[in-house]
Amino acid sequence: MMAASMLRRDKKTTAALLKTELNRTDNSSGVRLLQELLDNVLNPEKPAADTEALEWCKCLLAGGEGFEEFCKTVRSYDNATLCGLVWTANFVAYRCRTCGISPCMSLCAECFNNGDHTGHDFNMFRSQAGGACDCGDSNVMRESGFCRRHRLKTGENVPTVPKDLLLMSEMVLPRFIVSIIQYLRDGYVEPDSSAERDLQKVLQQLDPHISFLEELTKMGGAMRTVLTKILTNQQTFKELSMGQEDSVYAKKNYEKYLSALKSSGLVPAEEKGAGAATAAVAAGGGGSEAGAAGGAASLSLLGATAAVNSVESSKEEDQDGGQGVGQRKRVKLSSSTKDPSIMDTLKHKCFLEELLFWTIKYEFPQKMVTFLLNMLPDQDYKITFTKTFVQHYAFIMKTLMKSQESDTMSNRIVHISVQLFSNEELARHVTEECQLLDIMVTVLLYMMETCLIRSELQDEENSHHVVVNCGEALLKNNTYWPLVSDFINILSHQSVAKRFLEDHSLLMYWMSFVSFFQGMNLNKRELNEHVEFESQTYYAAFAAELEACAQPMWGLLTHCKVKETQEYTKTVVRYCLEALQLWFDNIGFVDEPAPNQVTFHLPLHRYYAMFLSKAVKCQGLDLDSLLPDQEMLMKIMVHPLQIQVSLSEIHSNMWVRNGLQIKGQAMTYVQSHFCNSMIDPDIYLLQVCASRLDPDYFISSVFERFKVVDLLTMASQHQNTVLDSEQERPMLEGALTFLVILSSLRIHLGMADDEILRAEMVSQLCMNDRTHSSLLDLIPENPNPKSGIVAGSCSFEDMLSAVADFKAPVFEPGGSMQQGMYTPKAKVWEKEFDPIMVILRTVYRRDVQSAMDRYAAFLKNSSAFSGNPWPPYKERTPLHPCYRGLVRLLHCKTLHIVIFTLLYKIWMDHPNMSEHVLCMVLYLIELGLDNQVQEEDEEPCIEEHCHDSWFPGTSLLSNLHHVINFVRVRVPERESPPEVRRETPPSTSAESSPPSQTRRRLSGNWRENLREAQLFSLVAERRRKFQEMINRSSREANMAAAAAATRPKSSAARWLPPGTSQHLAAAAAAAANAPQLVTEILEVRESMLSLLVKLHQKLSARGAAALSAAGLEGADPGAVAHGDGLTAIQRILSKAAARSRLSRRCIQDICGRLCPPVPPKNNSPGDKKSMDKEERRQRARERQQKLLAEFASRQKSFMETAMDVETPEVEAGMDLEASEEDSAEVLYDCVICGQSGPSTDDRPTGLVVLLQASSVLGHRCRSDEPKRLPTTDEEHIYPEDTCGAASDVRLSLMQRHFKESSCLQSVSIGWDGGVYVQTCGHTLHIDCHKSYMESLRNDQVLQGFSVDKGEFTCPLCRQFANSVLPCRPGAGSEVGAWHTPSNKPTHVLVKEVEDLQDQLGIFPVSDTVRQTHSYSPDLRPLTPIP
């Protein structure tokens, strides 16, 4: 009754009365009256949209005063020292890396502007998921970055809150929160209910209530303290959570609440028993053990999932639609977790826990999230809420996986978690008390087990390895992102990361998680038909590896930089090796990869590689102590090497039937955001393997994997059963380029962080000029956000100013402004341009050509080199002592055999030998000369495994001058040369030392390795296989050649020379009929030095006179870094001569044999050479002038240029001049291939020209009197004295006296359809031009000209052109019987012409005129000249 009477009174009066009653000493009556009133006002059975309850609450809180005044009064007692402003998505905020301790620190605009951030590294960003201002929180940011308000404001200056001010709030708000919870309970329905209620409708009705709570939080610290006490009071929750005893509605809602709690466990109750039994069987019935042993058991369980659960999952397979055995394999984790409570049903003890529970159930409504975050400035609340959040963490992720709006829910989860886990002290606290790390790893495993399938890598039928299915929504939608983001965030804290690294069980679980991504998204090469559907799941796979595997790895590596953390690194490395071994066992891998398969995802390899790199670089650990045995290293190198091979296969169009998505994977693999976590660790791991494995085994493995072993024969033709002919050259180029990268890259082998940043910046700037933002995006960023923008002590801006010049923005003709760009400094082009780094970092192959074009333009502008330059050789930084074994790759016999073979094939013009092949071969030779190995550092030669004796030793410097006399080649049986004896030598030897001199005794260590697991059986087999497939020299070959000495000897050039019709016919016949191969003895008698000298002679086209031992000795190899192939060969020969007296003598002998010295007659050779050159230039100028005169005479009228057939003396004079010109052959330089030579019928040369329709000659005036522009309508310029008018008059006159057909033939195309010809003076081969145009058509870059219409830019000077004028083969002038004009009278000439017309009929039209008529109509509208 009292409550009903109070409801009829004025709200303010009632509130004042109740406040007075409650302030009395005995306030029991006041409490009873208030409870009765609240029972009526906050009755949950009333509609939630009723605003009357809110009005009553506001009046009751204010105690009879106005609510606005009450809010103002409460704010005056705000003792909070934190800003805590909460914002949602798309809010503009600031982040200062200089002031931030946590990488997630952010500031609102007001606090940022009121703080001092002058000269700091900050940025303004638009929030994606929402956030909160951290100003005033010393755990997240440094106090120097606080704004003036939060730097000076402390709780000591705030007066104490009066007792009666918040008395009503403490009494009313618990009931108000209970009413909200009742409404949330009522909105919940069972998952199997057919009549589901709209959750958004429930939330919409509660919107005013939640907004009221949010408004209360903005009153300041005093009100937040009251709310914290209410939300965390366990006794109050126990009393009010069940509702009134006599309320049926409250009991019903409570039952709904209990029902909802049952499904809150990570694993359903019915699965726990089966999971425990399975785990007990797998673990041997011993239960879970602490430490490393328990972790090992869990790893075994996880690794053998496919085998253990094959029976239990049969029903699931049937339900999944018959996906096949092992397509769905559940991983049972419940029994092996350290804390079973992670899997258990939730239990709530306070309002805050249930509020968060319903927030999760309703998928994080924005209003509720904002209210919960607004309370964070209260430290007591923050600690309790963080523990509550961790308690519900598994439930959060379980709800996220089922959500239809996972993107929105993910953002709101991170909105909360980033505020909690960015505080290191708080993160450490919940890690210790609430087992946060265990919960996160367990939940991650649980999430991924829902999308596991059996791996088809290697042995598809017997594989026990399971991987994630990239087609699942979990990966495609990045549903795992919130959990991974939180995990990365807490690993950025040193104390948490160390706890993770110390927990061996957790590490084992984590390796199990990483193994789920090992080998995912497997690609199988399509060999017959094009794939029908191109899956786009590859980007989900790359994103998953980067975010779920690589970024946590970088977070852990951040805390393994000092010697005190050596044990952490050793532990991770040990578990990586165990996980790798388990993976090899599960996929059934022995020694050879399955053909036509590739996966770009090897996170276990990359974890192992990066921790190895950090251990050597930062912690001073010995590399050998962290490496496995040789057999394991051979296995580890296989799959990273297969990825490098696949890159070349993809670029060679071998995977073209798999569609564009396979190219997308290859490009993503090397892209700037992924390369630090993918290709760089792979290359480093291969470098480590190469430094420790037998170099001959490694080199032979590389060429075998690249499928080019059949190409490495000295025969002019061969049979390749794997590659097509057009695929051999790019694959060979890829193999050589890979070896160059492997031998020269120093990112993880000794370069400092600043040097890495500089190299990355230079490589990007050399490809193209960049804006600041694009360059910052292209520089590979360490994915760990703790490290800032880039690694190293040197800042990005300082490095950029050191290597680049800024070009200010300029206005374009259209009025738009071009952005300011950074371009490399001149010293960068001179000393730091590294084409190998450019190749490594290019996503598109055209970027390499762009860098080379810019490099050539710089050399031309600086007058350093005017020709077509080759990629410059760049000396490398010294190797770290642990990696000195990598140099052995350059000093092994197998590589020297390959180099010798390729040099020989290039010299002999064998097919599939390109300029790039020669460039890479020379690069490898120069790397070997610059990185010598000591004799005592060489590995012992194993007698029974050394089947090669091409060279006596392994030193490149010694093998350069070693002469190979004869080699055995495999050729088709019916095409063997008759001069060469057919042999099958059992062993190999050519000018080699006796076997006794090359054999060395094995040390005890090597003998032990031979006994263990047959370590070198693979080495021997790989060597034997390699050398059986490639050409080999032999002592028996020498003996066979000596026995056949009485017969005429044939050189390799005479035997089936490449390029001839016989060779091509033989190749076609061999491909068609596949004849049997037989062994032949081929006479060579060359060394690598002699081949280099002959290649120099061939490239120079001037003979070997330019090469002399004296000239090579006086040259400084380091000073000649820029040039073409001639420069590279000269530099190599100079280095060889400077470092070996024997090499110097060999070069002298070779030069003397190829070009013996000739005593000078009158002039010195240099003077004679210069005179010949000047004479050729003079003759060329004369011929050019005569040609122009002849072209002009053809365009004159018929009356002025009538041919006089009765003047034989003139014809004889012209023939004499032509014969003189024929005697001097014109040489042209092709600007594409760089070769110099005459224009021939087989390979004509053309002049780059621009043809334009022009009528400019018709406006030429006879008189020199200047014309006046007309100023009135009556005035005009009379065209009577122009050439056009004269030509029209002449045509009219001729039409009056001659036939129409004769007149039209005599004037050609007329003055108004003339052709204007421009040229840059550069020449090129017609076939090179055709290939160049094809490359332009295939280039996807937006061009400013139409390639389909024949337009292009000169490859050298980039001048616009649209045609190529062929140069006449032979001499440089036309040959023809052109006659001088006759002096006969006009009527006589007219009579003669009429007679000729009667005799010959219509004059034949020349090809030149016909072609000109065909293209002149198209040129006129295309490129007119006014």
Short mmCIF file of N, CA, C and O in Angstrom, two decimals, residues 48 83 194 221 347 452 479 483 797 832 850 1069 1183 1287:
data_model
loop_
_atom_site.label_atom_id
_atom_site.label_comp_id
_atom_site.label_asym_id
_atom_site.label_seq_id
_atom_site.Cartn_x
_atom_site.Cartn_y
_atom_site.Cartn_z
N ALA A 48 10.19 -3.87 -21.46
CA ALA A 48 11.48 -3.20 -21.29
C ALA A 48 11.49 -1.81 -21.89
O ALA A 48 12.29 -0.95 -21.49
N CYS A 83 42.37 8.94 -18.68
CA CYS A 83 41.36 9.50 -19.57
C CYS A 83 40.27 8.47 -19.82
O CYS A 83 39.11 8.70 -19.51
N SER A 194 12.27 -23.84 -32.23
CA SER A 194 11.83 -23.46 -33.57
C SER A 194 11.45 -22.00 -33.65
O SER A 194 11.55 -21.37 -34.70
N GLY A 221 35.14 9.12 -11.40
CA GLY A 221 35.64 8.03 -10.57
C GLY A 221 34.74 7.68 -9.42
O GLY A 221 34.67 6.51 -9.01
N LYS A 347 30.82 -20.92 -14.20
CA LYS A 347 30.10 -20.68 -12.95
C LYS A 347 30.30 -19.22 -12.59
O LYS A 347 31.43 -18.74 -12.52
N LEU A 452 40.31 -29.65 -39.71
CA LEU A 452 41.48 -30.45 -40.10
C LEU A 452 41.10 -31.49 -41.15
O LEU A 452 40.03 -32.09 -41.09
N THR A 479 38.42 -15.90 -38.86
CA THR A 479 37.71 -15.94 -37.57
C THR A 479 38.67 -16.08 -36.41
O THR A 479 38.37 -15.66 -35.28
N LEU A 483 41.76 -14.08 -31.44
CA LEU A 483 42.56 -14.89 -30.52
C LEU A 483 44.05 -14.74 -30.83
O LEU A 483 44.87 -14.57 -29.92
N GLU A 797 63.91 7.57 -41.66
CA GLU A 797 64.11 8.86 -42.31
C GLU A 797 65.59 9.15 -42.53
O GLU A 797 65.98 9.67 -43.59
N GLU A 832 76.17 0.80 -54.85
CA GLU A 832 75.27 0.00 -54.02
C GLU A 832 74.18 -0.72 -54.80
O GLU A 832 73.43 -1.50 -54.21
N SER A 850 63.18 -2.89 -65.42
CA SER A 850 63.08 -1.46 -65.12
C SER A 850 64.31 -0.97 -64.37
O SER A 850 64.85 0.10 -64.67
N ALA A 1069 64.21 -35.20 -85.66
CA ALA A 1069 64.13 -36.66 -85.77
C ALA A 1069 64.30 -37.34 -84.42
O ALA A 1069 63.64 -38.32 -84.10
N ARG A 1183 77.93 7.55 -97.67
CA ARG A 1183 76.86 6.72 -98.18
C ARG A 1183 75.50 7.24 -97.75
O ARG A 1183 74.53 7.19 -98.51
N SER A 1287 52.60 21.96 -107.38
CA SER A 1287 52.39 20.55 -107.66
C SER A 1287 51.03 20.31 -108.28
O SER A 1287 50.88 19.51 -109.22
#
